[in-house]
Tab-separated table of C-alpha atoms in Angstrom:
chain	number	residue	atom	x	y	z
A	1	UNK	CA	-13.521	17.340	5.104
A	2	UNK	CA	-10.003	16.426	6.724
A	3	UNK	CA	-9.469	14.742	9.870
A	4	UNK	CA	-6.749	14.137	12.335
A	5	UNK	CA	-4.270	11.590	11.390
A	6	UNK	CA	-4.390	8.277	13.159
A	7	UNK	CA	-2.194	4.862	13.839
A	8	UNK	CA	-4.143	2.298	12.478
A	9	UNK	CA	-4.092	-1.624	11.941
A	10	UNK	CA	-6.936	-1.409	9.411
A	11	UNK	CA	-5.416	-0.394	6.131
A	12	UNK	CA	-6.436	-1.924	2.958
A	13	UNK	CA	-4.924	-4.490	0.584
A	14	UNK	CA	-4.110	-2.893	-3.020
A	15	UNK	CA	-4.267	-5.138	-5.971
A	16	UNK	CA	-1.229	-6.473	-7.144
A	17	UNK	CA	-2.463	-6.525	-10.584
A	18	UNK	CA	-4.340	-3.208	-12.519
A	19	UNK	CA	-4.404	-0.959	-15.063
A	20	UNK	CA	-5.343	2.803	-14.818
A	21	UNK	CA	-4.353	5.899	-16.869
A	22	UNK	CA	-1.478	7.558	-15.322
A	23	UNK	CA	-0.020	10.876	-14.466
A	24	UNK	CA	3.833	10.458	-13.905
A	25	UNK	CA	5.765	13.457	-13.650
A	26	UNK	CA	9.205	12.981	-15.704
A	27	UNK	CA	7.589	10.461	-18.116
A	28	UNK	CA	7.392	11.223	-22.105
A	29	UNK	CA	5.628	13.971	-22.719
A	30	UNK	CA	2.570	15.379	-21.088
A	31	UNK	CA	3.450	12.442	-18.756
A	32	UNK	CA	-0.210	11.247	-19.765
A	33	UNK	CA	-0.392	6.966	-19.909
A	34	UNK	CA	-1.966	4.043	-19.786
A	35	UNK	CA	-0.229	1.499	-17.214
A	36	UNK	CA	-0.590	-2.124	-16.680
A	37	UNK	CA	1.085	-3.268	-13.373
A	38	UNK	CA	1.957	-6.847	-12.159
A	39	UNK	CA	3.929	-7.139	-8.831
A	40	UNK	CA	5.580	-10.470	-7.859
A	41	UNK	CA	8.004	-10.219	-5.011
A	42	UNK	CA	9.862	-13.142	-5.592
A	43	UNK	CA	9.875	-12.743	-9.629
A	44	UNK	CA	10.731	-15.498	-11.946
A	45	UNK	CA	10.964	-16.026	-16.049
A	46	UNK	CA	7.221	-17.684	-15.642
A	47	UNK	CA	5.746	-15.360	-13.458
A	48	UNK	CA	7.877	-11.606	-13.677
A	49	UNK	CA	7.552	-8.301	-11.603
A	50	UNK	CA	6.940	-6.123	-14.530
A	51	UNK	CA	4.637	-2.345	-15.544
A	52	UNK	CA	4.120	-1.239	-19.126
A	53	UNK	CA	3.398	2.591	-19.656
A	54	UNK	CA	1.902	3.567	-22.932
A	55	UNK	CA	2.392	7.210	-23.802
A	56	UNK	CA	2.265	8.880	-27.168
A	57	UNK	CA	4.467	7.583	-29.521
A	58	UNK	CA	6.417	5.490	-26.732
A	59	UNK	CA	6.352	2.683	-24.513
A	60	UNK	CA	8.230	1.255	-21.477
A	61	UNK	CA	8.527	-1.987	-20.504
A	62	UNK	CA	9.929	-2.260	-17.019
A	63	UNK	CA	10.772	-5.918	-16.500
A	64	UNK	CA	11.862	-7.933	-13.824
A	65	UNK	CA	12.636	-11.837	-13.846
A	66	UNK	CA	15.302	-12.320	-11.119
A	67	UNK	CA	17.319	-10.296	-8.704
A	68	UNK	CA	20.093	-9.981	-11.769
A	69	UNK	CA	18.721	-9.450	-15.175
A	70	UNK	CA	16.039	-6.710	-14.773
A	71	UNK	CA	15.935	-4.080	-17.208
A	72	UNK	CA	14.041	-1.410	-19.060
A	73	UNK	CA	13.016	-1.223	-22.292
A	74	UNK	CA	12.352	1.647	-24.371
A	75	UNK	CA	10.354	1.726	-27.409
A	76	UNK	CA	9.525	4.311	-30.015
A	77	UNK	CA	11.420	6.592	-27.707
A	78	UNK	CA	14.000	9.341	-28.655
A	79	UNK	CA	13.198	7.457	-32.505
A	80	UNK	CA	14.451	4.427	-31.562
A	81	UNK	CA	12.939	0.963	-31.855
A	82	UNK	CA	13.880	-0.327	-28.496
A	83	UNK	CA	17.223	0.125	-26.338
A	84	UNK	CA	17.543	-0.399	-22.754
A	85	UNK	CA	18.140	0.815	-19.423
A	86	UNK	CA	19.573	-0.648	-16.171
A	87	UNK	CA	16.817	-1.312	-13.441
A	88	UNK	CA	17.827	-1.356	-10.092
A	89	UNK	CA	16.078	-4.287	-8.082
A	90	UNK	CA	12.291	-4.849	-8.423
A	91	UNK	CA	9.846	-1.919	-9.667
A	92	UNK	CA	8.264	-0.066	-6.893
A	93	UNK	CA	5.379	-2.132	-4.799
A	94	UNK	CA	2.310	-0.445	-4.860
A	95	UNK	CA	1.266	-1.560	-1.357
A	96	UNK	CA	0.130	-0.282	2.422
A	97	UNK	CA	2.495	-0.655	3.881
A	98	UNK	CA	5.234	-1.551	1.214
A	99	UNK	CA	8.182	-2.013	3.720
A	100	UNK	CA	9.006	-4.243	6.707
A	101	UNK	CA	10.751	-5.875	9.005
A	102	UNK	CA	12.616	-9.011	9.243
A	103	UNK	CA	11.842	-9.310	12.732
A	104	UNK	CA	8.302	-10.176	12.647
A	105	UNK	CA	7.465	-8.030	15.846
A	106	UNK	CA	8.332	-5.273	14.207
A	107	UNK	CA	5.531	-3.136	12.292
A	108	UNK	CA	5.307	-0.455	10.751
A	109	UNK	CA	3.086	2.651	11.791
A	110	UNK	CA	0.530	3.277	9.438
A	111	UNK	CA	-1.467	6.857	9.590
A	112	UNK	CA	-4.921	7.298	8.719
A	113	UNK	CA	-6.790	10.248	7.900
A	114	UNK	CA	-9.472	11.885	5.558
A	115	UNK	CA	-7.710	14.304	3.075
A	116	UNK	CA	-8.561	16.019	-0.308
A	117	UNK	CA	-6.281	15.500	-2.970
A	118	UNK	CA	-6.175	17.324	-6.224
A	119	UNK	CA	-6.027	14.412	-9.058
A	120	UNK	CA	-6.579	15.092	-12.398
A	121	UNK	CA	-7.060	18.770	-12.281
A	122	UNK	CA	-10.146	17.864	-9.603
A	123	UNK	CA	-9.872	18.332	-5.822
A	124	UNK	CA	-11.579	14.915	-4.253
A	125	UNK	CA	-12.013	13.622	-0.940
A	126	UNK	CA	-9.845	10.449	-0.252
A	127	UNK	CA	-9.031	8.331	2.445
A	128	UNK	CA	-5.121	9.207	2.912
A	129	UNK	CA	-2.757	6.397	4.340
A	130	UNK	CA	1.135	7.265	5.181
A	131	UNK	CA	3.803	5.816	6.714
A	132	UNK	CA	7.842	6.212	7.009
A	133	UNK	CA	10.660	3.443	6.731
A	134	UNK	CA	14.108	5.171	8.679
A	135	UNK	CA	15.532	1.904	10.263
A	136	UNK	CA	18.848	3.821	10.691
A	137	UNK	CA	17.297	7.208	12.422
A	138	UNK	CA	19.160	8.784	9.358
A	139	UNK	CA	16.912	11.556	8.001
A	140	UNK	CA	19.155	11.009	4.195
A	141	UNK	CA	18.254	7.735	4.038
A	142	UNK	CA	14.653	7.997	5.153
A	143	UNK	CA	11.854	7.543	2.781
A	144	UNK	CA	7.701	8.544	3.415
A	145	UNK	CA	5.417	7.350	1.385
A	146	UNK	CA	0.803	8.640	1.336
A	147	UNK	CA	-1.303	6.315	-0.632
A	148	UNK	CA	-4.765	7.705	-1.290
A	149	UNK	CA	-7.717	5.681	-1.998
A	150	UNK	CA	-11.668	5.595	-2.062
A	151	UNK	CA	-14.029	2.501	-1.656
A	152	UNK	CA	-15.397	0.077	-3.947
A	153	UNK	CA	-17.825	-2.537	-4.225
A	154	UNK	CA	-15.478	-5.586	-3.329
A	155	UNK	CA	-15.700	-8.556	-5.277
A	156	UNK	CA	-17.302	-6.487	-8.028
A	157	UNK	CA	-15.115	-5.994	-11.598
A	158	UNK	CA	-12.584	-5.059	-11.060
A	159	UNK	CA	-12.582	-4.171	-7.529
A	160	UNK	CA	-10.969	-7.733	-5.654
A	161	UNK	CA	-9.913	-5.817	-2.651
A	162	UNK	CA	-12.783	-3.330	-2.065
A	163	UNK	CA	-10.303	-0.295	-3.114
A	164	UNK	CA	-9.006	1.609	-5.619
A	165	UNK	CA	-5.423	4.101	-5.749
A	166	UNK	CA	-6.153	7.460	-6.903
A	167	UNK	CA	-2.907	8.673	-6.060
A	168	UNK	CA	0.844	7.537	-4.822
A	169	UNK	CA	2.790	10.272	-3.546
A	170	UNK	CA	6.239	9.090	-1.958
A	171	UNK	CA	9.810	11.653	-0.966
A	172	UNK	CA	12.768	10.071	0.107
A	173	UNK	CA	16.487	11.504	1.879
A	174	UNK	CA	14.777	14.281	3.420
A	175	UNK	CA	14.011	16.325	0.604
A	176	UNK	CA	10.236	17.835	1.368
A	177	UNK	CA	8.839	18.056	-1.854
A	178	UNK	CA	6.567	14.765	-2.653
A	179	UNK	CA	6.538	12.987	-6.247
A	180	UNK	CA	2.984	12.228	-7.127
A	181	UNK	CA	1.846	9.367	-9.645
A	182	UNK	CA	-2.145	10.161	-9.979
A	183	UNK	CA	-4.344	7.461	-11.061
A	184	UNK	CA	-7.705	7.067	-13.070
A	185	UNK	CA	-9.972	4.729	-14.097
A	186	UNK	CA	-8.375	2.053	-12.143
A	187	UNK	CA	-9.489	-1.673	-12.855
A	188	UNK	CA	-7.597	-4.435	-10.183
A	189	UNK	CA	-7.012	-8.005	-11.464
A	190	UNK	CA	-8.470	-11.270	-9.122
A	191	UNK	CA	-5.519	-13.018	-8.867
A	192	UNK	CA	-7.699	-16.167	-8.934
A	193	UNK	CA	-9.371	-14.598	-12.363
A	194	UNK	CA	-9.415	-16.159	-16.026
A	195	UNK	CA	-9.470	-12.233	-16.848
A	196	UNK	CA	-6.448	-12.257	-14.311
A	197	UNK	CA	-4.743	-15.014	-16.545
A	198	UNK	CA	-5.203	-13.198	-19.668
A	199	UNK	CA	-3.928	-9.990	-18.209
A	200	UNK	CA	-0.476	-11.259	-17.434
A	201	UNK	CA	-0.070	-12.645	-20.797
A	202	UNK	CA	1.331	-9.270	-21.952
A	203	UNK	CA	4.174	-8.999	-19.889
A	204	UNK	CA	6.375	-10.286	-22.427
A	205	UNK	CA	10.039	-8.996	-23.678
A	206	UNK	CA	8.989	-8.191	-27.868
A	207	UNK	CA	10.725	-9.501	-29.839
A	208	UNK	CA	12.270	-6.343	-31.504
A	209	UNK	CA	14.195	-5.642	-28.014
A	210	UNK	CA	15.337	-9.267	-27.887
A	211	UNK	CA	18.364	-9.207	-30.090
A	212	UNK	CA	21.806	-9.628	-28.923
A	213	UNK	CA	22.664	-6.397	-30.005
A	214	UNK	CA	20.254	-4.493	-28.127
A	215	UNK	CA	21.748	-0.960	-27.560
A	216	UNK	CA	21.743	0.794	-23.976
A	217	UNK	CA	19.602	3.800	-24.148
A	218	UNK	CA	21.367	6.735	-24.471
């Protein structure tokens, strides 16, 4: 079923923590991973803004400790222990709505509507949340982004916000076509969590991409 698309002030809260297997369109190979996400808007050495993607035979690291020294770090790919790439800013914030305005009586529109969504080679029913960020009525530098989620028990593991993402679709500078990241199996973190704790500890720069020699990737 599919219903009429709706402003709404009742969206949910994603986790800023989880892990899910991934489909990413332009990642290494089949574009098949496993992802572990931690997003911290004001990022620091101690706590960073960082995702790791596992795919066959290679790994990312995107990490984020400041608004200067981000970067991404490749390894196993293109047979290479670990090079790097530049990151620009923080990594994308999984989040309804993930943009705002300074002025706090400002919002932004958030739709609502039932949808189906085709995710992992299955057509499901989700609950389909959108909204636009064009502060400068400029349809190149506009950007639209549909979050689609189901229900879960909240409170139950890992489920701390009674949601989880099946699917982030986002387009951006007017082009129509929509990139899709789909999502399964996905486990949130408590932020308040021992299990929380012990799921951050991994967001660490290894040690084989910490040498001052550390190539760019190519």
């Amino acid at each position: 079923a599919v219903t009429g698309q709706e402003i709404t002030t009742d969206y949910p809260t994603l986790p800023t923590k989880w892990e899910a297997e991934t489909i990413e369109p332009g990642a290494p190979g089949s574009g098949k991973g496993i992802e572990a996400y931690s997003f911290v808007d004001v990022p620091s050495y101690d706590t960073p803004s960082a995702l790791w993607s596992n795919y066959t035979g290679c790994q990312r690291l995107i990490y984020v400790p400041n608004n200067y020294d981000q970067k991404r770090y490749l390894l196993g790919c293109d047979s290479v222990d670990c090079c790097y790439e530049e990151q620009d800013g923080n990594q994308v914030e999984f989040q309804i709505p993930n943009v705002g305005y300074s002025n706090p009586s400002k919002t932004v529109d958030v739709y609502y509507q039932k949808a189906n969504v085709t995710n992992w080679g299955e057509n499901v029913e989700a609950d389909e949340w959108s909204w636009s960020w064009n502060p400068f009525d400029n349809p190149l530098l506009s950007q639209d982004w549909r979050a689609y989620t189901q229900p879960c028990d909240k409170g139950s593991k890992g489920c701390p916000t009674g949601v989880k993402l099946i699917q982030w679709q986002s387009r951006a500078a007017g082009i129509p076509d929509w990139y899709a990241t789909e999502f399964k199996n996905f486990k949130g973190f408590d932020d308040d969590s021992d299990e929380s704790d012990k799921f951050l500890t991994q967001f660490q720069i290894p040690d084989i991409c910490q040498k001052s020699n550390l190539l760019q990737c190519a």
